[in-house]
Short mmCIF file of N, CA and C in Angstrom, two decimals:
data_model
loop_
_atom_site.label_atom_id
_atom_site.label_comp_id
_atom_site.label_asym_id
_atom_site.label_seq_id
_atom_site.Cartn_x
_atom_site.Cartn_y
_atom_site.Cartn_z
N MET A 126 9.39 -21.86 1.46
CA MET A 126 9.33 -20.74 0.54
C MET A 126 10.73 -20.14 0.42
N SER A 127 11.15 -19.93 -0.81
CA SER A 127 12.49 -19.38 -1.02
C SER A 127 12.48 -17.87 -0.81
N LYS A 128 13.64 -17.31 -0.49
CA LYS A 128 13.72 -15.87 -0.25
C LYS A 128 13.58 -15.07 -1.53
N GLU A 129 13.59 -15.72 -2.69
CA GLU A 129 13.33 -15.03 -3.95
C GLU A 129 11.83 -14.81 -4.15
N SER A 130 11.02 -15.47 -3.34
CA SER A 130 9.57 -15.33 -3.44
C SER A 130 9.14 -13.93 -3.00
N THR A 131 8.02 -13.48 -3.54
CA THR A 131 7.43 -12.21 -3.14
C THR A 131 6.17 -12.51 -2.36
N VAL A 132 6.02 -11.84 -1.23
CA VAL A 132 4.85 -12.04 -0.37
C VAL A 132 3.90 -10.87 -0.57
N LEU A 133 2.62 -11.17 -0.83
CA LEU A 133 1.60 -10.14 -0.97
C LEU A 133 0.79 -10.08 0.31
N ILE A 134 0.70 -8.89 0.89
CA ILE A 134 -0.11 -8.67 2.08
C ILE A 134 -1.27 -7.78 1.67
N TYR A 135 -2.48 -8.30 1.80
CA TYR A 135 -3.68 -7.57 1.38
C TYR A 135 -4.19 -6.75 2.55
N GLY A 136 -4.07 -5.44 2.43
CA GLY A 136 -4.50 -4.53 3.49
C GLY A 136 -3.31 -3.92 4.19
N THR A 137 -3.52 -2.71 4.70
CA THR A 137 -2.43 -2.00 5.37
C THR A 137 -2.83 -1.69 6.80
N ASN A 138 -3.30 -2.70 7.50
CA ASN A 138 -3.64 -2.51 8.91
C ASN A 138 -2.43 -2.86 9.77
N LEU A 139 -2.62 -2.82 11.07
CA LEU A 139 -1.52 -3.06 11.99
C LEU A 139 -0.90 -4.45 11.80
N ALA A 140 -1.74 -5.46 11.65
CA ALA A 140 -1.22 -6.81 11.45
C ALA A 140 -0.39 -6.89 10.17
N GLY A 141 -0.86 -6.24 9.11
CA GLY A 141 -0.12 -6.22 7.86
C GLY A 141 1.24 -5.59 7.99
N TYR A 142 1.30 -4.45 8.70
CA TYR A 142 2.58 -3.79 8.94
C TYR A 142 3.54 -4.70 9.70
N ARG A 143 3.04 -5.33 10.74
CA ARG A 143 3.91 -6.16 11.56
C ARG A 143 4.45 -7.35 10.78
N VAL A 144 3.60 -7.99 9.99
CA VAL A 144 4.04 -9.12 9.17
C VAL A 144 5.02 -8.65 8.10
N ALA A 145 4.70 -7.52 7.44
CA ALA A 145 5.60 -7.00 6.41
C ALA A 145 6.97 -6.67 6.98
N TYR A 146 6.99 -6.06 8.16
CA TYR A 146 8.26 -5.71 8.80
C TYR A 146 9.06 -6.97 9.13
N ALA A 147 8.40 -7.97 9.70
CA ALA A 147 9.10 -9.21 10.05
C ALA A 147 9.65 -9.90 8.81
N LEU A 148 8.85 -9.98 7.76
CA LEU A 148 9.31 -10.63 6.52
C LEU A 148 10.44 -9.84 5.86
N ALA A 149 10.33 -8.51 5.86
CA ALA A 149 11.39 -7.68 5.26
C ALA A 149 12.70 -7.86 6.02
N LYS A 150 12.63 -7.94 7.35
CA LYS A 150 13.84 -8.17 8.14
C LYS A 150 14.47 -9.52 7.84
N MET A 151 13.64 -10.51 7.48
CA MET A 151 14.16 -11.84 7.14
C MET A 151 14.66 -11.91 5.70
N GLY A 152 14.46 -10.84 4.92
CA GLY A 152 14.99 -10.80 3.57
C GLY A 152 13.99 -11.09 2.46
N TYR A 153 12.72 -11.24 2.80
CA TYR A 153 11.70 -11.49 1.78
C TYR A 153 11.23 -10.18 1.17
N LYS A 154 11.00 -10.19 -0.13
CA LYS A 154 10.39 -9.04 -0.79
C LYS A 154 8.90 -9.05 -0.43
N THR A 155 8.39 -7.92 0.02
CA THR A 155 7.02 -7.83 0.50
C THR A 155 6.28 -6.72 -0.22
N VAL A 156 5.08 -7.02 -0.69
CA VAL A 156 4.22 -6.03 -1.34
C VAL A 156 2.94 -5.92 -0.52
N MET A 157 2.64 -4.69 -0.07
CA MET A 157 1.38 -4.44 0.64
C MET A 157 0.41 -3.81 -0.35
N LEU A 158 -0.79 -4.35 -0.41
CA LEU A 158 -1.81 -3.88 -1.34
C LEU A 158 -2.87 -3.13 -0.54
N ASN A 159 -3.11 -1.87 -0.89
CA ASN A 159 -4.08 -1.04 -0.19
C ASN A 159 -5.12 -0.53 -1.16
N ARG A 160 -6.40 -0.74 -0.85
CA ARG A 160 -7.48 -0.27 -1.72
C ARG A 160 -7.61 1.25 -1.67
N GLY A 161 -7.24 1.87 -0.58
CA GLY A 161 -7.36 3.31 -0.42
C GLY A 161 -6.17 4.06 -0.98
N ALA A 162 -6.25 5.39 -0.88
CA ALA A 162 -5.21 6.24 -1.45
C ALA A 162 -4.07 6.50 -0.48
N TYR A 163 -4.20 6.07 0.77
CA TYR A 163 -3.16 6.33 1.75
C TYR A 163 -3.18 5.23 2.81
N VAL A 164 -2.16 5.24 3.67
CA VAL A 164 -2.02 4.21 4.69
C VAL A 164 -2.22 4.79 6.08
N ASP A 165 -2.27 6.08 6.22
CA ASP A 165 -2.25 6.73 7.53
C ASP A 165 -3.42 6.41 8.45
N GLN A 166 -4.46 5.73 7.96
CA GLN A 166 -5.60 5.46 8.83
C GLN A 166 -5.20 4.61 10.03
N TYR A 167 -4.11 3.89 9.96
CA TYR A 167 -3.66 3.06 11.07
C TYR A 167 -2.39 3.60 11.72
N ARG A 168 -2.02 4.82 11.41
CA ARG A 168 -0.76 5.36 11.90
C ARG A 168 -0.65 5.32 13.42
N ASN A 169 -1.70 5.72 14.12
CA ASN A 169 -1.62 5.74 15.58
C ASN A 169 -1.43 4.35 16.15
N GLN A 170 -2.08 3.34 15.58
CA GLN A 170 -1.88 1.97 16.04
C GLN A 170 -0.45 1.53 15.80
N VAL A 171 0.08 1.87 14.65
CA VAL A 171 1.44 1.47 14.31
C VAL A 171 2.43 2.15 15.24
N LEU A 172 2.22 3.45 15.51
CA LEU A 172 3.13 4.17 16.39
C LEU A 172 3.16 3.55 17.78
N ALA A 173 2.02 3.10 18.26
CA ALA A 173 1.95 2.54 19.60
C ALA A 173 2.49 1.12 19.66
N GLN A 174 2.46 0.38 18.57
CA GLN A 174 2.79 -1.04 18.59
C GLN A 174 4.20 -1.37 18.14
N LEU A 175 4.84 -0.48 17.41
CA LEU A 175 6.19 -0.78 16.92
C LEU A 175 7.21 0.06 17.68
N PRO A 176 7.80 -0.48 18.73
CA PRO A 176 8.73 0.29 19.56
C PRO A 176 10.11 0.40 18.90
N LEU A 177 10.18 1.16 17.84
CA LEU A 177 11.43 1.33 17.11
C LEU A 177 11.83 2.79 17.11
N ASP A 178 13.02 3.07 16.65
CA ASP A 178 13.54 4.43 16.63
C ASP A 178 12.99 5.19 15.43
N PHE A 179 12.06 6.10 15.66
CA PHE A 179 11.51 6.90 14.57
C PHE A 179 10.94 8.20 15.11
N CYS A 180 10.57 9.07 14.21
CA CYS A 180 10.07 10.39 14.55
C CYS A 180 8.60 10.31 14.95
N TRP A 181 8.28 10.65 16.18
CA TRP A 181 6.89 10.61 16.65
C TRP A 181 6.06 11.71 15.99
N ALA A 182 6.68 12.77 15.54
CA ALA A 182 5.93 13.88 14.95
C ALA A 182 5.33 13.51 13.60
N CYS A 183 6.12 12.89 12.74
CA CYS A 183 5.59 12.61 11.40
C CYS A 183 4.90 11.25 11.32
N GLY A 184 5.36 10.29 12.08
CA GLY A 184 4.69 9.00 12.13
C GLY A 184 4.83 8.14 10.90
N HIS A 185 5.77 8.45 10.02
CA HIS A 185 5.92 7.67 8.79
C HIS A 185 7.07 6.69 8.85
N MET A 186 7.51 6.34 10.03
CA MET A 186 8.63 5.42 10.18
C MET A 186 8.41 4.08 9.52
N PRO A 187 7.27 3.42 9.70
CA PRO A 187 7.18 2.06 9.16
C PRO A 187 7.46 1.99 7.66
N GLN A 188 6.85 2.88 6.89
CA GLN A 188 7.06 2.83 5.44
C GLN A 188 8.50 3.19 5.10
N ARG A 189 9.07 4.20 5.76
CA ARG A 189 10.46 4.57 5.53
C ARG A 189 11.38 3.41 5.85
N LEU A 190 11.11 2.74 6.95
CA LEU A 190 11.94 1.62 7.37
C LEU A 190 11.88 0.48 6.37
N PHE A 191 10.69 0.14 5.92
CA PHE A 191 10.55 -0.96 4.97
C PHE A 191 11.28 -0.65 3.68
N ILE A 192 11.09 0.56 3.19
CA ILE A 192 11.75 0.95 1.94
C ILE A 192 13.25 0.93 2.13
N GLY A 193 13.72 1.36 3.31
CA GLY A 193 15.14 1.34 3.61
C GLY A 193 15.70 -0.08 3.60
N LEU A 194 14.88 -1.05 3.98
CA LEU A 194 15.33 -2.44 3.93
C LEU A 194 15.44 -2.95 2.50
N GLY A 195 14.83 -2.22 1.54
CA GLY A 195 14.89 -2.61 0.14
C GLY A 195 14.00 -3.80 -0.20
N ALA A 196 13.11 -4.15 0.71
CA ALA A 196 12.28 -5.33 0.49
C ALA A 196 10.80 -5.01 0.56
N MET A 197 10.45 -3.73 0.49
CA MET A 197 9.06 -3.33 0.73
C MET A 197 8.52 -2.48 -0.39
N GLN A 198 7.30 -2.77 -0.79
CA GLN A 198 6.61 -1.95 -1.78
C GLN A 198 5.16 -1.83 -1.32
N VAL A 199 4.60 -0.62 -1.42
CA VAL A 199 3.20 -0.40 -1.07
C VAL A 199 2.48 0.05 -2.33
N LEU A 200 1.41 -0.66 -2.69
CA LEU A 200 0.59 -0.29 -3.83
C LEU A 200 -0.69 0.35 -3.31
N TYR A 201 -0.87 1.63 -3.59
CA TYR A 201 -2.06 2.36 -3.17
C TYR A 201 -3.10 2.34 -4.29
N ASN A 202 -4.37 2.58 -3.92
CA ASN A 202 -5.46 2.62 -4.91
C ASN A 202 -5.42 1.40 -5.83
N ALA A 203 -5.32 0.24 -5.26
CA ALA A 203 -5.20 -0.98 -6.05
C ALA A 203 -6.24 -2.01 -5.60
N ASP A 204 -6.75 -2.76 -6.54
CA ASP A 204 -7.74 -3.80 -6.25
C ASP A 204 -7.16 -5.16 -6.63
N LEU A 205 -7.40 -6.14 -5.77
CA LEU A 205 -7.00 -7.51 -6.05
C LEU A 205 -8.12 -8.15 -6.86
N LEU A 206 -7.86 -8.44 -8.13
CA LEU A 206 -8.90 -8.95 -9.03
C LEU A 206 -8.98 -10.47 -9.05
N GLU A 207 -7.82 -11.11 -8.97
CA GLU A 207 -7.81 -12.57 -9.14
C GLU A 207 -6.61 -13.19 -8.45
N VAL A 208 -6.83 -14.35 -7.86
CA VAL A 208 -5.75 -15.14 -7.27
C VAL A 208 -5.84 -16.53 -7.89
N SER A 209 -4.73 -17.01 -8.43
CA SER A 209 -4.71 -18.35 -9.02
C SER A 209 -3.44 -19.07 -8.58
N GLY A 210 -3.38 -20.35 -8.83
CA GLY A 210 -2.20 -21.12 -8.47
C GLY A 210 -2.47 -22.04 -7.31
N GLU A 211 -1.40 -22.42 -6.63
CA GLU A 211 -1.50 -23.35 -5.52
C GLU A 211 -0.67 -22.82 -4.37
N PRO A 212 -0.84 -23.34 -3.17
CA PRO A 212 -0.06 -22.85 -2.03
C PRO A 212 1.44 -22.83 -2.32
N GLY A 213 2.05 -21.69 -2.07
CA GLY A 213 3.47 -21.52 -2.32
C GLY A 213 3.80 -21.06 -3.72
N ASN A 214 2.81 -21.03 -4.60
CA ASN A 214 3.04 -20.63 -5.99
C ASN A 214 1.79 -19.93 -6.53
N PHE A 215 1.48 -18.79 -5.93
CA PHE A 215 0.30 -18.03 -6.33
C PHE A 215 0.65 -17.00 -7.39
N ARG A 216 -0.34 -16.68 -8.21
CA ARG A 216 -0.25 -15.57 -9.16
C ARG A 216 -1.44 -14.68 -8.88
N VAL A 217 -1.24 -13.38 -8.91
CA VAL A 217 -2.34 -12.45 -8.64
C VAL A 217 -2.48 -11.47 -9.79
N LYS A 218 -3.70 -11.00 -9.97
CA LYS A 218 -3.98 -9.96 -10.95
C LYS A 218 -4.46 -8.75 -10.16
N ILE A 219 -3.78 -7.62 -10.37
CA ILE A 219 -4.05 -6.40 -9.61
C ILE A 219 -4.41 -5.28 -10.58
N LYS A 220 -5.44 -4.52 -10.24
CA LYS A 220 -5.80 -3.33 -11.02
C LYS A 220 -5.44 -2.10 -10.19
N LYS A 221 -4.58 -1.26 -10.74
CA LYS A 221 -4.14 -0.05 -10.06
C LYS A 221 -4.93 1.13 -10.62
N ARG A 222 -5.54 1.91 -9.71
CA ARG A 222 -6.30 3.10 -10.11
C ARG A 222 -5.44 4.34 -9.96
N ASP A 223 -5.73 5.35 -10.75
CA ASP A 223 -4.99 6.61 -10.67
C ASP A 223 -5.34 7.35 -9.39
N HIS A 224 -4.36 8.10 -8.87
CA HIS A 224 -4.58 8.93 -7.68
C HIS A 224 -5.17 10.29 -8.05
N TYR A 225 -4.97 10.71 -9.26
CA TYR A 225 -5.35 12.06 -9.65
C TYR A 225 -5.58 12.09 -11.15
N VAL A 226 -6.06 13.23 -11.63
CA VAL A 226 -6.27 13.41 -13.07
C VAL A 226 -4.98 13.94 -13.68
N ASN A 227 -4.53 13.31 -14.75
CA ASN A 227 -3.35 13.75 -15.47
C ASN A 227 -3.75 14.93 -16.35
N ASN A 228 -3.28 16.12 -16.01
CA ASN A 228 -3.67 17.33 -16.75
C ASN A 228 -3.26 17.29 -18.21
N PHE A 229 -2.19 16.60 -18.53
CA PHE A 229 -1.74 16.54 -19.92
C PHE A 229 -2.64 15.64 -20.77
N ALA A 230 -3.24 14.63 -20.14
CA ALA A 230 -4.11 13.71 -20.87
C ALA A 230 -5.58 14.13 -20.81
N CYS A 231 -5.91 15.13 -20.01
CA CYS A 231 -7.30 15.55 -19.80
C CYS A 231 -7.88 16.17 -21.06
N THR A 232 -9.08 15.70 -21.43
CA THR A 232 -9.80 16.26 -22.59
C THR A 232 -11.00 17.10 -22.14
N GLU A 233 -11.13 17.31 -20.82
CA GLU A 233 -12.23 18.07 -20.22
C GLU A 233 -13.60 17.48 -20.54
N CYS A 234 -13.67 16.15 -20.58
CA CYS A 234 -14.94 15.47 -20.83
C CYS A 234 -15.79 15.38 -19.56
N GLU A 235 -15.20 15.66 -18.41
CA GLU A 235 -15.83 15.65 -17.10
C GLU A 235 -16.27 14.25 -16.63
N ALA A 236 -15.72 13.21 -17.23
CA ALA A 236 -16.01 11.84 -16.77
C ALA A 236 -15.53 11.65 -15.34
N CYS A 237 -14.43 12.26 -14.98
CA CYS A 237 -13.89 12.13 -13.63
C CYS A 237 -14.81 12.81 -12.61
N VAL A 238 -15.43 13.91 -13.00
CA VAL A 238 -16.34 14.64 -12.10
C VAL A 238 -17.55 13.77 -11.76
N ARG A 239 -18.05 13.03 -12.72
CA ARG A 239 -19.24 12.20 -12.51
C ARG A 239 -19.00 11.06 -11.53
N VAL A 240 -17.79 10.54 -11.46
CA VAL A 240 -17.51 9.39 -10.60
C VAL A 240 -16.75 9.74 -9.32
N CYS A 241 -16.30 10.97 -9.18
CA CYS A 241 -15.52 11.36 -8.00
C CYS A 241 -16.41 11.40 -6.76
N PRO A 242 -16.00 10.73 -5.67
CA PRO A 242 -16.82 10.72 -4.46
C PRO A 242 -16.68 11.97 -3.60
N VAL A 243 -15.81 12.90 -3.97
CA VAL A 243 -15.56 14.10 -3.17
C VAL A 243 -16.20 15.31 -3.83
N GLU A 244 -16.92 16.08 -3.03
CA GLU A 244 -17.51 17.32 -3.53
C GLU A 244 -16.78 18.49 -2.89
N VAL A 245 -16.41 19.48 -3.70
CA VAL A 245 -15.69 20.65 -3.22
C VAL A 245 -16.45 21.89 -3.65
N GLU A 246 -16.61 22.83 -2.70
CA GLU A 246 -17.29 24.08 -3.04
C GLU A 246 -16.37 24.94 -3.89
N GLU A 247 -16.95 25.58 -4.89
CA GLU A 247 -16.17 26.48 -5.73
C GLU A 247 -16.08 27.83 -5.06
N ASN A 248 -14.91 28.46 -5.14
CA ASN A 248 -14.71 29.79 -4.55
C ASN A 248 -14.78 30.85 -5.61
#
């Protein structure tokens, strides 16, 4: 595999972080795909497993480090729809979902309210 290739890692668990870090250090462009809106669900595992120089208080070293290497991208709220091709030459189709409602595009149709999994009490 050439270093111009991009590696897709599906999921943002501890194994994904470790592989992404190793590949980024070797110079490969790495994309981590996460179905959820954040990566912090594995923060404690990452903090315990990656003995590197970072801030224990914030715990965001891995993502900062990858981005600093210039070889890391994390896609949040994204679904892997299709994988095609052959070993060493894959193509993927990804659907990225919005993290929030764009107030400028909102028509107040309340479609987002009907599908939102979070309920909040009104004050």
